[in-house]
């Protein structure tokens, strides 16, 4: 599957809404860094609870490797 097709699938996932969200489907969409960035860029405030409760935001709970850094680059924070 190319990136354009993957982005279309991610769009469809979010268009279906939180009520129909499936964790395994979402995990299957996060197959590379570009997909991960695009996935989190499509999630709005209505998705925060679902993402948090299903472990998609667990990476932001981790301690930073360099605590002297003032910015972090994670798609989850976008």
Coordinates of N, CA, C and O in Angstrom, one line a residue, residues 1-49:
X1 N 0.9 -1.2 0.0 CA 0.0 0.0 0.0 C 0.9 1.2 0.0 O 1.8 1.3 0.8
X2 N 0.6 2.2 -0.9 CA 1.4 3.4 -0.9 C 0.8 4.4 0.2 O -0.2 4.2 0.7
X3 N 1.6 5.5 0.4 CA 1.2 6.5 1.4 C -0.1 7.2 1.1 O -0.9 7.4 2.1
X4 N -0.4 7.4 -0.1 CA -1.7 8.1 -0.4 C -2.9 7.2 0.0 O -3.8 7.6 0.6
X5 N -2.8 5.9 -0.3 CA -3.8 4.9 0.1 C -3.9 4.8 1.6 O -5.0 4.8 2.1
X6 N -2.8 4.8 2.2 CA -2.7 4.8 3.7 C -3.4 6.0 4.3 O -4.2 5.9 5.2
X7 N -3.1 7.2 3.8 CA -3.7 8.4 4.3 C -5.2 8.4 4.1 O -6.0 8.8 5.0
X8 N -5.7 7.8 3.0 CA -7.1 7.7 2.7 C -7.7 6.8 3.8 O -8.8 7.1 4.3
X9 N -7.1 5.7 4.1 CA -7.6 4.8 5.1 C -7.7 5.5 6.5 O -8.6 5.3 7.2
X10 N -6.6 6.2 6.8 CA -6.6 7.0 8.1 C -7.8 8.0 8.1 O -8.5 8.1 9.1
X11 N -8.0 8.7 7.0 CA -9.1 9.6 6.9 C -10.4 8.9 7.2 O -11.3 9.4 7.9
X12 N -10.6 7.8 6.5 CA -11.9 7.0 6.7 C -12.0 6.6 8.1 O -13.1 6.6 8.7
X13 N -10.9 6.2 8.8 CA -11.0 5.8 10.2 C -11.6 6.9 11.0 O -12.5 6.7 11.8
X14 N -11.0 8.1 10.9 CA -11.5 9.3 11.7 C -12.9 9.7 11.3 O -13.6 10.2 12.1
X15 N -13.2 9.7 10.0 CA -14.5 10.1 9.5 C -15.6 9.2 10.1 O -16.7 9.7 10.4
X16 N -15.3 7.9 10.4 CA -16.3 7.0 10.9 C -16.7 7.4 12.3 O -17.8 7.1 12.8
X17 N -15.8 8.0 13.1 CA -16.1 8.5 14.4 C -15.6 7.6 15.5 O -15.4 6.4 15.3
X18 N -15.5 8.2 16.7 CA -15.0 7.5 17.9 C -15.9 6.2 18.2 O -15.4 5.2 18.6
X19 N -17.2 6.3 18.0 CA -18.1 5.2 18.3 C -17.7 3.9 17.6 O -17.9 2.8 18.1
X20 N -17.1 4.1 16.4 CA -16.8 2.9 15.5 C -15.3 2.6 15.5 O -14.9 1.7 14.8
X21 N -14.6 3.3 16.3 CA -13.1 3.1 16.3 C -12.7 1.7 16.9 O -13.2 1.3 17.9
X22 N -11.8 1.1 16.2 CA -11.3 -0.2 16.6 C -9.8 -0.1 16.8 O -9.1 0.3 15.9
X23 N -9.4 -0.5 18.0 CA -8.0 -0.4 18.3 C -7.1 -1.1 17.3 O -6.1 -0.6 16.9
X24 N -7.4 -2.3 17.0 CA -6.6 -3.1 16.1 C -6.5 -2.5 14.7 O -5.4 -2.5 14.1
X25 N -7.6 -1.9 14.2 CA -7.6 -1.2 13.0 C -6.6 0.0 13.0 O -5.8 0.2 12.2
X26 N -6.7 0.8 14.1 CA -5.9 1.9 14.3 C -4.4 1.5 14.4 O -3.6 2.1 13.7
X27 N -4.1 0.5 15.1 CA -2.7 0.0 15.2 C -2.2 -0.4 13.9 O -1.0 -0.2 13.5
X28 N -3.0 -1.0 13.0 CA -2.6 -1.4 11.7 C -2.4 -0.3 10.7 O -1.7 -0.5 9.7
X29 N -2.8 0.9 11.1 CA -2.6 2.0 10.2 C -1.3 2.7 10.5 O -0.8 3.5 9.7
X30 N -0.7 2.4 11.7 CA 0.5 3.1 12.1 C 1.7 2.3 11.7 O 2.5 1.8 12.5
X31 N 1.9 2.1 10.4 CA 3.0 1.2 9.9 C 4.3 1.9 9.6 O 5.3 1.2 9.3
X32 N 4.3 3.3 9.6 CA 5.6 4.0 9.4 C 5.5 5.4 10.0 O 4.4 5.8 10.5
X33 N 6.6 6.1 10.1 CA 6.6 7.4 10.7 C 5.6 8.4 10.1 O 4.9 9.2 10.7
X34 N 5.6 8.4 8.7 CA 4.6 9.3 8.0 C 3.2 9.0 8.4 O 2.4 9.9 8.7
X35 N 2.8 7.7 8.4 CA 1.5 7.3 8.8 C 1.2 7.8 10.2 O 0.1 8.3 10.5
X36 N 2.1 7.6 11.1 CA 1.9 8.0 12.5 C 1.7 9.5 12.6 O 0.8 10.0 13.3
X37 N 2.5 10.3 11.9 CA 2.4 11.8 11.9 C 1.0 12.2 11.4 O 0.3 13.0 12.0
X38 N 0.6 11.6 10.3 CA -0.7 11.9 9.7 C -1.8 11.5 10.6 O -2.8 12.2 10.7
X39 N -1.7 10.3 11.1 CA -2.8 9.8 12.0 C -3.0 10.8 13.2 O -4.2 11.2 13.4
X40 N -2.0 11.2 13.9 CA -2.2 12.1 15.0 C -2.6 13.5 14.5 O -3.2 14.2 15.3
X41 N -2.2 13.9 13.3 CA -2.6 15.2 12.8 C -4.1 15.2 12.5 O -4.8 16.3 12.5
X42 N -4.8 14.1 12.3 CA -6.2 14.0 12.0 C -7.0 13.9 13.3 O -8.2 14.1 13.2
X43 N -6.4 13.5 14.4 CA -7.2 13.4 15.7 C -7.5 14.7 16.3 O -6.5 15.5 16.5
X44 N -8.7 15.0 16.5 CA -9.1 16.3 17.2 C -9.4 16.0 18.6 O -9.2 14.9 19.1
X45 N -9.9 17.0 19.3 CA -10.2 16.9 20.7 C -11.2 15.8 21.1 O -11.2 15.3 22.2
X46 N -12.0 15.5 20.2 CA -13.0 14.4 20.4 C -12.4 13.0 20.5 O -13.0 12.1 21.0
X47 N -11.2 12.9 20.1 CA -10.5 11.6 20.1 C -9.6 11.5 21.3 O -9.0 10.4 21.5
X48 N -9.3 12.5 22.0 CA -8.3 12.4 23.1 C -8.6 11.3 24.1 O -7.6 10.6 24.5
X49 N -9.8 11.2 24.6 CA -10.1 10.2 25.6 C -9.8 8.8 25.0 O -9.2 7.9 25.7

